[in-house]
Amino acid sequence: MGLGSDVVLTSVIRITRNLKGYPFPGWSTAESRDAVVTALLPVVRLMRGYRNGCELDMSELSYEQRCALLERKLLTPCMAARGAGCRVVLSPKKQTVFMLNEEEHLVAHCFSCSYQDALSAASRLLRELEAASKDIPWAFDPEMGYLSSLPSEAGDGIQFSQVLHLPGLQLAGMMEAVSRAMDKLHVTMGPFYADGNEGTGNTYIFSSVPGPLDSRSEIAQYFGEVMSRMELRELQVRCQLQENDLPRLCDSIGRAYGLLRHAHRLSLRELRDALSLLILATQLGHVEWTPLLPSEVVAQLGELVHCFSVEAALGGDAQEEALSLKRAMTMRSWLSNRPHHFSTLYD
Amino acid sequence: MFLTQIINGQVTELCLCEDCARKRGLFDPQTLAFSEKFFPEAFKERVDKIVRELIEKGEQTTSSPAGEKDVLTHCPVCAFPLDVYRRTGRLGCPDCYTVFAREFAVAPAVTDEGDGGGDASRASLETQLREAVAREDYETAAALRDRLRQLTEKPQA
Ligand SMILES: [Zn+2]
Ligand SMILES: [Zn+2]
């Protein structure tokens, strides 16, 4: 956020490779995981951006350390649960991460608020990876491309994703249409924050479907275009709601605010949905937070959503009651510590 | 969190306390139950239920279609069971691609005309159906279900 847009929360590019002759990590023994690490760690160390990288052995990480990495989004949940024979290597600037024996033998993530920045990080990383792994026998088929533990993902070994905040489309009841459109456009989408089977917080992750070999740059461009159209659509719908459906917009925002300001118990779902609308209200100028800038408030609220989500994921059902009290208390004091007022629309 | 799972990259509410993780076999990928990992329990149950309803008729679904005998049920290289692939869409090792080639060679075109026929396509249709339901892509799921019905109604001549 900050310099990013009001809609795109983050862009992630995932690069995957597997070694020929070894079971995929989900089906491998401790010995074969070690052999994979022995073969691949030197490759990562050869890469320029990783010479001073930070190497972590998952089996040596405490529960708290795993949580900390997960909170900083430097690990996938899948990786956070792994043990012996699984490694993580962080680039010094923490802009990219290598995971050995995640779902595939080698997984790299490049992330940034800006899709363009993530793309250039990924192409730099790919160039270095190719140079460093000339002698590595990758599991590769001339027709299918790089083989993956999921056959539907075999291909050029790269996947583009973006996380978008779409409260406008959600309020306008258009998410089903979006999902149908994405299906036709060969872009997969799902809720970024899931609560049981349903998404919460109006936040979605969109991913390109891996394509045939050498389609990399076309897919990168195509996906970028589809995503900018999505972003534009969301912004248009927000304008339409302001112009044509203001009472309903204000009602949704007002109710969300009431919940955050006065509730004493908040489920994670209620909290995420309400914070999503408070972010929207801030971006649309319905609430002012002087002396704080709207972008600062939005960043803080986004961080709250993320922290509460990690906390709930780690806490489990047993702690739900205590957590719901804590969430509500945190929000009440957060709001009373930040002077704010609603625009005259609400009078 | 990120991608695929980032399969479809969503943050599943994965409890990571050591007890739960151990119970789920998460600290030892060797004993990892694929379906559990990729379809957190509630989700998997729901998917299974929907698929069961969608298939309705073909009761003894994946068990043993005719012609199955000459097909390997495990990868000789990594011992991965074909069965698990059919349930989860995941493979055990790069060689599984060759061993089970028949499984996904038939896969792509869902909406094409002809009856690609046979048991292999039945299994792959079921896998696709499961995936479609998991994606909540009910349009594709319905088309797949209809094709499965056709296969069931006029069993091979
Ligand atoms: Zn637990
Ligand atoms: Zn195998």
Coordinates of C-alpha atoms and ligand atoms in Angstrom, one line a residue:
Chain A
M1 CA 0.0 0.0 0.0
G2 CA 1.2 3.5 0.5
L3 CA 2.5 4.2 -3.0
G4 CA 0.4 1.2 -4.3
S5 CA -3.1 1.6 -5.5
D6 CA -6.3 1.6 -3.5
V7 CA -7.1 -1.8 -4.9
V8 CA -4.0 -3.9 -5.5
L9 CA -2.6 -5.1 -2.1
T10 CA 0.3 -7.1 -3.4
S11 CA 1.7 -8.9 -6.5
V12 CA 3.5 -12.2 -6.2
I13 CA 5.4 -14.2 -8.8
R14 CA 6.1 -17.8 -8.0
I15 CA 8.8 -19.7 -9.8
T16 CA 9.0 -23.5 -9.4
R17 CA 11.4 -26.3 -10.4
N18 CA 11.8 -29.9 -9.5
L19 CA 14.8 -32.2 -9.7
K20 CA 14.6 -35.3 -11.9
G21 CA 14.6 -38.6 -10.0
Y22 CA 13.4 -37.4 -6.6
P23 CA 9.9 -37.7 -5.2
F24 CA 8.0 -34.4 -4.9
P25 CA 8.3 -33.0 -1.3
G26 CA 4.8 -34.0 -0.3
W27 CA 5.7 -37.6 -1.0
S28 CA 9.4 -37.8 -0.1
T29 CA 11.4 -39.4 2.6
A30 CA 13.8 -37.5 4.9
E31 CA 16.8 -38.8 2.9
S32 CA 15.5 -37.7 -0.4
R33 CA 14.7 -34.3 1.0
D34 CA 18.2 -34.0 2.3
A35 CA 19.6 -35.0 -1.1
V36 CA 17.4 -32.3 -2.8
V37 CA 18.8 -29.7 -0.4
T38 CA 22.3 -30.9 -1.0
A39 CA 21.8 -30.5 -4.7
L40 CA 20.0 -27.2 -4.7
L41 CA 21.4 -25.1 -1.9
P42 CA 24.7 -24.5 -3.8
V43 CA 22.6 -23.3 -6.7
V44 CA 20.9 -20.7 -4.6
R45 CA 24.2 -19.7 -3.0
L46 CA 25.7 -19.1 -6.5
M47 CA 23.1 -16.5 -7.3
R48 CA 24.3 -13.0 -6.9
G49 CA 21.4 -11.7 -4.9
Y50 CA 21.8 -14.4 -2.3
R51 CA 25.4 -14.3 -1.4
N52 CA 24.6 -12.6 1.8
G53 CA 21.2 -14.2 2.1
C54 CA 19.8 -15.6 5.3
E55 CA 19.5 -19.4 5.4
L56 CA 17.1 -21.1 7.7
D57 CA 16.7 -24.8 8.4
M58 CA 13.0 -25.4 9.1
S59 CA 13.8 -28.2 11.6
E60 CA 15.7 -25.7 13.8
L61 CA 13.0 -23.0 13.9
S62 CA 11.0 -22.7 17.0
Y63 CA 7.3 -22.4 16.9
E64 CA 7.6 -18.6 17.6
Q65 CA 10.1 -18.1 14.8
R66 CA 7.8 -19.8 12.4
C67 CA 5.0 -17.5 13.5
A68 CA 7.2 -14.4 13.1
L69 CA 8.1 -15.4 9.5
L70 CA 4.5 -16.2 8.7
E71 CA 3.4 -12.9 10.0
R72 CA 6.0 -11.1 7.8
K73 CA 4.7 -13.2 4.9
L74 CA 8.2 -14.7 4.3
L75 CA 6.8 -18.2 4.5
T76 CA 3.9 -20.0 3.0
P77 CA 1.7 -21.8 5.6
C78 CA 2.6 -25.0 3.9
M79 CA 6.3 -24.3 4.5
A80 CA 5.7 -23.1 8.1
A81 CA 4.5 -26.5 9.0
R82 CA 7.5 -28.3 7.5
G83 CA 10.4 -29.8 9.4
A84 CA 13.6 -31.7 8.6
G85 CA 15.1 -31.3 5.1
C86 CA 13.3 -28.1 4.3
R87 CA 15.1 -24.8 3.9
V88 CA 14.3 -21.2 3.5
V89 CA 16.7 -18.6 2.1
L90 CA 15.8 -14.9 2.3
S91 CA 17.4 -12.3 0.1
P92 CA 19.1 -9.6 2.1
K93 CA 16.4 -7.1 1.2
K94 CA 13.6 -9.6 1.8
Q95 CA 12.2 -8.9 -1.6
T96 CA 12.5 -12.5 -2.7
V97 CA 12.4 -15.8 -0.9
F98 CA 13.6 -19.3 -1.8
M99 CA 12.0 -22.3 -0.3
L100 CA 13.5 -25.8 -0.7
N101 CA 11.1 -28.7 -0.4
E102 CA 7.9 -26.6 -0.1
E103 CA 5.3 -28.1 -2.5
E104 CA 8.0 -28.4 -5.1
H105 CA 11.7 -28.9 -4.7
L106 CA 12.6 -25.3 -5.4
V107 CA 10.1 -22.5 -5.0
A108 CA 11.0 -18.8 -5.3
H109 CA 8.6 -15.9 -4.6
C110 CA 9.2 -12.3 -5.7
F111 CA 6.8 -9.9 -4.2
S112 CA 6.1 -6.2 -4.4
C113 CA 3.1 -3.8 -4.3
S114 CA 3.9 -2.9 -7.9
Y115 CA 3.4 -5.6 -10.6
Q116 CA 6.1 -4.1 -12.7
D117 CA 8.6 -4.3 -9.8
A118 CA 7.7 -7.9 -9.1
L119 CA 8.1 -8.7 -12.8
S120 CA 11.6 -7.2 -13.0
A121 CA 12.6 -8.9 -9.8
A122 CA 11.4 -12.2 -11.2
S123 CA 13.1 -11.8 -14.6
R124 CA 16.4 -11.0 -12.8
L125 CA 15.9 -14.0 -10.6
L126 CA 15.1 -16.3 -13.5
R127 CA 18.3 -15.1 -15.4
E128 CA 20.4 -15.8 -12.4
L129 CA 18.7 -19.1 -11.7
E130 CA 19.3 -20.3 -15.2
A131 CA 22.9 -19.3 -15.1
A132 CA 23.5 -21.0 -11.7
S133 CA 21.7 -24.2 -12.5
K134 CA 23.2 -25.1 -15.9
D135 CA 24.2 -28.5 -14.7
I136 CA 21.1 -29.3 -12.7
P137 CA 18.9 -32.1 -14.2
W138 CA 15.5 -30.4 -13.8
A139 CA 12.4 -32.6 -14.2
F140 CA 11.5 -31.4 -17.7
D141 CA 9.5 -32.7 -20.6
P142 CA 9.9 -31.2 -24.0
E143 CA 6.1 -31.1 -24.5
M144 CA 4.8 -30.4 -21.0
G145 CA 7.6 -28.2 -19.8
Y146 CA 8.8 -28.1 -16.1
L147 CA 7.0 -30.9 -14.3
S148 CA 5.2 -30.0 -11.1
S149 CA 3.6 -32.1 -8.4
L150 CA 0.3 -30.9 -9.8
P151 CA 0.1 -31.9 -13.5
S152 CA -2.3 -29.1 -14.2
E153 CA 0.6 -26.7 -13.3
A154 CA 3.2 -28.2 -15.5
G155 CA 4.5 -25.7 -18.0
D156 CA 6.8 -22.8 -17.9
G157 CA 7.3 -23.0 -14.2
I158 CA 6.1 -19.5 -13.4
Q159 CA 2.8 -18.2 -12.0
F160 CA 1.7 -14.6 -11.6
S161 CA -0.7 -13.5 -8.8
Q162 CA -2.2 -10.4 -7.4
V163 CA -4.2 -9.8 -4.2
L164 CA -7.0 -7.3 -4.8
H165 CA -9.3 -5.6 -2.3
L166 CA -12.7 -5.4 -4.0
P167 CA -15.3 -4.0 -1.6
G168 CA -17.1 -2.0 -4.3
L169 CA -17.7 -5.0 -6.6
Q170 CA -18.8 -7.0 -3.5
L171 CA -21.3 -4.3 -2.4
A172 CA -22.6 -4.1 -5.9
G173 CA -23.2 -7.8 -5.9
M174 CA -20.9 -8.4 -8.9
M175 CA -18.5 -10.9 -7.5
E176 CA -20.2 -13.9 -9.1
A177 CA -20.0 -12.2 -12.5
V178 CA -16.3 -11.5 -11.9
S179 CA -15.7 -15.1 -11.1
R180 CA -17.4 -16.2 -14.3
A181 CA -15.5 -13.7 -16.3
M182 CA -12.2 -14.9 -14.8
D183 CA -13.0 -18.4 -15.7
K184 CA -13.4 -17.5 -19.3
L185 CA -10.2 -15.4 -19.2
H186 CA -8.1 -18.3 -17.8
V187 CA -7.4 -16.6 -14.5
T188 CA -8.1 -18.4 -11.3
M189 CA -9.5 -16.6 -8.4
G190 CA -10.3 -17.4 -4.8
P191 CA -10.8 -15.6 -1.5
F192 CA -7.5 -14.5 0.0
Y193 CA -8.8 -14.9 3.6
A194 CA -11.0 -18.0 3.9
D195 CA -13.4 -18.6 6.8
G196 CA -14.6 -22.2 6.3
N197 CA -15.7 -22.3 2.7
E198 CA -16.4 -18.6 2.3
G199 CA -14.1 -15.7 1.8
T200 CA -14.1 -12.7 4.1
G201 CA -12.8 -9.2 4.0
N202 CA -13.6 -8.7 0.3
T203 CA -10.0 -9.6 -0.6
Y204 CA -9.3 -12.0 -3.4
I205 CA -6.2 -13.6 -4.9
F206 CA -6.0 -13.9 -8.7
S207 CA -3.5 -16.2 -10.4
S208 CA -2.5 -16.9 -14.0
V209 CA -3.0 -20.4 -15.2
P210 CA 0.5 -21.8 -16.0
G211 CA 1.0 -21.8 -19.8
P212 CA 3.1 -23.8 -22.3
L213 CA 6.8 -23.2 -22.5
D214 CA 8.0 -19.9 -23.6
S215 CA 4.6 -18.2 -23.2
R216 CA 6.1 -16.5 -20.1
S217 CA 6.2 -12.9 -21.4
E218 CA 2.8 -13.1 -23.1
I219 CA 1.2 -14.5 -19.9
A220 CA 2.9 -11.9 -17.8
Q221 CA 1.5 -9.2 -20.0
Y222 CA -1.9 -10.7 -20.5
F223 CA -2.3 -11.2 -16.7
G224 CA -1.2 -7.7 -16.0
E225 CA -3.8 -6.4 -18.4
V226 CA -6.6 -8.5 -17.0
M227 CA -5.7 -7.2 -13.5
S228 CA -5.6 -3.6 -14.5
R229 CA -9.0 -4.0 -16.0
M230 CA -10.2 -5.5 -12.7
E231 CA -8.7 -2.6 -10.8
L232 CA -10.4 -0.1 -13.1
R233 CA -13.7 -1.8 -12.8
E234 CA -13.5 -1.7 -9.0
L235 CA -12.8 2.0 -9.1
Q236 CA -15.6 2.6 -11.5
V237 CA -18.1 0.7 -9.4
R238 CA -17.0 2.7 -6.3
C239 CA -17.9 5.9 -8.2
Q240 CA -21.2 4.4 -9.3
L241 CA -22.1 3.5 -5.8
Q242 CA -21.2 7.1 -4.7
E243 CA -23.4 8.6 -7.4
N244 CA -26.3 6.2 -7.6
D245 CA -26.6 4.3 -4.4
L246 CA -25.2 6.5 -1.7
P247 CA -27.7 5.6 1.0
R248 CA -26.9 2.0 0.7
L249 CA -23.1 2.7 0.6
C250 CA -23.4 4.9 3.7
D251 CA -25.6 2.3 5.5
S252 CA -23.1 -0.5 4.9
I253 CA -20.2 1.7 6.0
G254 CA -22.1 3.1 9.0
R255 CA -23.1 -0.4 10.2
A256 CA -19.5 -1.7 9.9
Y257 CA -18.2 1.3 11.9
G258 CA -20.8 0.8 14.6
L259 CA -19.7 -2.8 14.9
L260 CA -16.0 -1.9 15.2
R261 CA -16.7 1.1 17.6
H262 CA -19.1 -0.6 20.0
A263 CA -19.0 -4.4 19.7
H264 CA -17.6 -6.4 22.6
R265 CA -17.1 -9.6 20.7
L266 CA -16.0 -9.8 17.1
S267 CA -15.6 -12.9 15.0
L268 CA -12.8 -12.9 12.5
R269 CA -15.3 -12.7 9.7
E270 CA -17.2 -9.7 11.2
L271 CA -13.9 -8.0 11.9
R272 CA -12.5 -8.5 8.4
D273 CA -15.7 -7.5 6.6
A274 CA -16.1 -4.4 8.8
L275 CA -12.4 -3.4 8.4
S276 CA -12.7 -3.8 4.7
L277 CA -15.6 -1.3 4.6
L278 CA -13.7 1.1 7.0
I279 CA -10.8 1.0 4.5
L280 CA -13.2 1.8 1.7
A281 CA -14.7 4.7 3.7
T282 CA -11.3 6.1 4.3
Q283 CA -10.3 5.8 0.7
L284 CA -13.5 7.5 -0.5
G285 CA -13.1 10.3 2.0
H286 CA -16.2 9.5 4.1
V287 CA -14.0 9.5 7.2
E288 CA -11.2 11.9 8.0
W289 CA -8.4 11.1 10.4
T290 CA -6.5 14.3 10.7
P291 CA -3.6 14.6 11.4
L292 CA -3.2 11.1 9.9
L293 CA -3.2 10.7 6.1
P294 CA -5.8 8.4 4.6
S295 CA -3.0 6.2 3.2
E296 CA -1.5 5.9 6.7
V297 CA -4.8 4.8 8.2
V298 CA -5.4 2.4 5.3
A299 CA -2.0 0.8 5.9
Q300 CA -2.6 0.5 9.6
L301 CA -6.0 -1.1 9.1
G302 CA -4.6 -3.5 6.5
E303 CA -1.9 -4.5 9.0
L304 CA -4.6 -5.1 11.6
V305 CA -6.5 -7.5 9.3
H306 CA -3.3 -9.4 8.6
C307 CA -2.3 -9.7 12.3
F308 CA -5.7 -10.8 13.5
S309 CA -5.8 -13.4 10.7
V310 CA -2.4 -14.9 11.6
E311 CA -3.4 -14.8 15.3
A312 CA -6.6 -16.7 14.7
A313 CA -4.9 -19.2 12.4
L314 CA -2.4 -19.9 15.2
G315 CA -4.8 -19.8 18.0
G316 CA -7.3 -22.4 16.8
D317 CA -10.9 -22.9 17.8
A318 CA -10.1 -23.3 21.5
Q319 CA -9.1 -19.7 21.9
E320 CA -11.9 -18.3 19.7
E321 CA -13.9 -16.8 22.6
A322 CA -10.9 -15.1 24.2
L323 CA -9.8 -13.8 20.7
S324 CA -13.2 -12.4 19.9
L325 CA -13.1 -10.4 23.1
K326 CA -9.6 -9.2 22.4
R327 CA -10.4 -8.2 18.8
A328 CA -13.3 -6.1 19.8
M329 CA -11.3 -4.4 22.6
T330 CA -8.4 -3.7 20.3
M331 CA -10.7 -2.1 17.8
R332 CA -12.5 0.0 20.3
S333 CA -9.3 1.4 21.7
W334 CA -7.7 1.8 18.3
L335 CA -10.6 4.0 17.2
S336 CA -10.8 6.0 20.4
N337 CA -7.0 6.8 20.2
R338 CA -7.4 8.2 16.7
P339 CA -9.4 11.4 16.3
H340 CA -11.8 11.0 13.3
H341 CA -15.0 12.2 12.0
F342 CA -17.5 11.2 9.3
S343 CA -18.3 13.6 6.5
T344 CA -21.6 15.5 6.5
L345 CA -23.2 12.7 4.3
Y346 CA -23.7 10.9 7.6
D347 CA -25.5 13.7 9.5
Chain B
M1 CA 0.0 -17.9 2.1
F2 CA 1.0 -16.8 -1.2
L3 CA 0.3 -18.8 -4.3
T4 CA -0.9 -22.1 -5.0
Q5 CA -1.9 -22.7 -2.2
I6 CA -0.9 -20.7 -2.5
I7 CA -2.6 -23.6 -4.6
N8 CA -5.2 -21.2 -5.3
G9 CA -3.2 -19.1 -2.9
Q10 CA -5.7 -18.6 -0.3
V11 CA -4.8 -18.3 3.4
T12 CA -6.3 -21.5 4.8
E13 CA -7.1 -21.3 8.4
L14 CA -4.3 -23.8 9.2
C15 CA -3.8 -24.3 12.8
L16 CA -0.1 -24.5 13.4
C17 CA 0.2 -25.3 17.0
E18 CA 2.6 -28.3 17.3
D19 CA -0.1 -30.7 18.5
C20 CA -2.4 -30.0 15.7
A21 CA 0.3 -30.0 13.1
R22 CA 1.6 -33.3 14.4
K23 CA -1.9 -34.8 14.4
R24 CA -2.2 -33.8 10.9
G25 CA 1.1 -35.3 10.0
L26 CA 2.3 -32.0 8.9
F27 CA 5.8 -32.3 10.4
D28 CA 6.5 -35.3 8.5
P29 CA 5.6 -34.9 4.8
Q30 CA 6.0 -38.6 4.4
T31 CA 2.9 -39.3 6.3
L32 CA 1.2 -36.3 5.0
A33 CA -2.3 -36.9 3.8
F34 CA -2.6 -35.1 0.6
S35 CA -6.2 -34.5 0.6
E36 CA -6.1 -33.1 4.0
K37 CA -3.4 -30.7 3.2
F38 CA -4.9 -29.3 0.0
F39 CA -8.5 -29.5 1.0
P40 CA -8.7 -28.5 4.7
E41 CA -11.1 -30.9 6.2
A42 CA -14.4 -29.0 6.0
F43 CA -13.7 -28.1 2.5
K44 CA -12.9 -31.6 1.4
E45 CA -16.1 -33.0 3.0
R46 CA -18.1 -30.4 1.1
V47 CA -16.4 -31.1 -2.1
D48 CA -16.9 -34.9 -1.7
K49 CA -20.5 -34.4 -0.9
I50 CA -21.1 -32.2 -3.9
V51 CA -19.3 -34.6 -6.2
R52 CA -21.3 -37.5 -4.8
E53 CA -24.5 -35.7 -5.5
L54 CA -23.4 -34.7 -8.9
I55 CA -22.4 -38.2 -9.9
E56 CA -25.4 -39.8 -8.4
K57 CA -25.6 -42.8 -10.6
G58 CA -22.1 -44.1 -11.1
E59 CA -21.9 -45.6 -7.6
Q60 CA -18.8 -47.7 -7.9
T61 CA -17.0 -44.7 -9.3
T62 CA -13.2 -45.0 -9.3
S63 CA -12.9 -48.5 -7.9
S64 CA -12.3 -50.7 -10.9
P65 CA -13.5 -50.0 -14.3
A66 CA -12.9 -52.7 -16.9
G67 CA -9.5 -52.7 -18.5
E68 CA -8.0 -51.5 -15.3
K69 CA -6.0 -54.6 -14.8
D70 CA -3.3 -53.7 -17.3
V71 CA -2.8 -50.3 -15.6
L72 CA -0.2 -49.9 -12.9
T73 CA -1.8 -48.9 -9.6
H74 CA 1.4 -47.6 -8.1
C75 CA 4.4 -45.8 -9.5
P76 CA 7.3 -48.3 -9.5
V77 CA 9.8 -45.5 -8.9
C78 CA 8.3 -43.8 -5.8
A79 CA 5.4 -46.1 -4.9
F80 CA 2.8 -43.4 -5.3
P81 CA -0.7 -44.8 -5.6
L82 CA -2.7 -43.9 -8.7
D83 CA -5.7 -43.7 -6.4
V84 CA -4.3 -40.7 -4.5
Y85 CA -3.7 -38.9 -7.8
R86 CA -7.4 -39.4 -8.7
R87 CA -8.4 -38.0 -5.3
T88 CA -6.1 -35.1 -5.1
G89 CA -4.7 -34.3 -8.6
R90 CA -1.2 -34.5 -7.2
L91 CA 1.6 -36.8 -8.3
G92 CA 4.5 -38.4 -6.3
C93 CA 7.5 -37.9 -8.5
P94 CA 8.5 -36.7 -12.0
D95 CA 8.4 -40.3 -13.2
C96 CA 4.8 -40.6 -12.3
Y97 CA 4.1 -38.5 -15.3
T98 CA 5.3 -41.3 -17.6
V99 CA 3.8 -44.1 -15.5
F100 CA 0.3 -42.5 -15.2
A101 CA 0.5 -40.7 -18.6
R102 CA -2.8 -42.3 -19.6
E103 CA -4.6 -40.6 -16.8
F104 CA -4.1 -37.0 -18.0
A105 CA -3.4 -37.6 -21.6
V106 CA -7.2 -37.7 -22.2
A107 CA -7.9 -34.7 -20.1
P108 CA -8.3 -31.4 -21.9
A109 CA -11.3 -30.7 -24.0
V110 CA -14.4 -30.9 -21.8
T111 CA -17.0 -29.5 -24.2
D112 CA -15.9 -31.3 -27.4
E113 CA -18.4 -33.5 -29.1
G114 CA -17.3 -37.1 -29.6
D115 CA -17.4 -39.7 -26.9
G116 CA -13.7 -40.0 -26.0
G117 CA -15.2 -43.0 -24.2
G118 CA -13.6 -45.5 -22.0
D119 CA -12.6 -45.7 -18.4
A120 CA -9.6 -43.5 -18.5
S121 CA -11.7 -40.6 -19.6
R122 CA -14.2 -41.4 -17.0
A123 CA -11.6 -41.1 -14.3
S124 CA -10.2 -37.9 -15.7
L125 CA -13.7 -36.4 -16.0
E126 CA -14.2 -37.2 -12.4
T127 CA -11.0 -35.5 -11.5
Q128 CA -11.9 -32.5 -13.5
L129 CA -15.3 -32.4 -12.0
R130 CA -13.8 -32.5 -8.5
E131 CA -11.4 -29.7 -9.5
A132 CA -14.3 -27.7 -11.0
V133 CA -16.3 -28.0 -7.8
A134 CA -13.3 -27.0 -5.8
R135 CA -13.0 -23.9 -7.9
E136 CA -16.7 -23.3 -7.5
D137 CA -16.9 -23.3 -11.2
Y138 CA -20.3 -24.8 -11.3
E139 CA -20.9 -24.2 -15.0
T140 CA -18.0 -26.4 -16.0
A141 CA -19.0 -28.9 -13.2
A142 CA -22.5 -29.2 -14.7
A143 CA -21.1 -29.8 -18.2
L144 CA -18.7 -32.5 -16.8
R145 CA -21.5 -34.1 -14.8
D146 CA -23.6 -34.4 -18.0
R147 CA -20.8 -36.0 -19.8
L148 CA -20.3 -38.5 -17.0
R149 CA -24.0 -39.3 -17.1
Q150 CA -23.8 -40.0 -20.8
L151 CA -20.9 -42.4 -20.1
T152 CA -23.0 -44.1 -17.4
E153 CA -26.2 -44.3 -19.4
K154 CA -24.8 -45.9 -22.5
P155 CA -22.1 -48.1 -21.2
Q156 CA -19.6 -49.1 -23.9
A157 CA -21.5 -50.9 -26.8
Ligands
ZN1 ZN -3.9 -26.2 17.2
ZN2 ZN 6.4 -41.7 -9.0

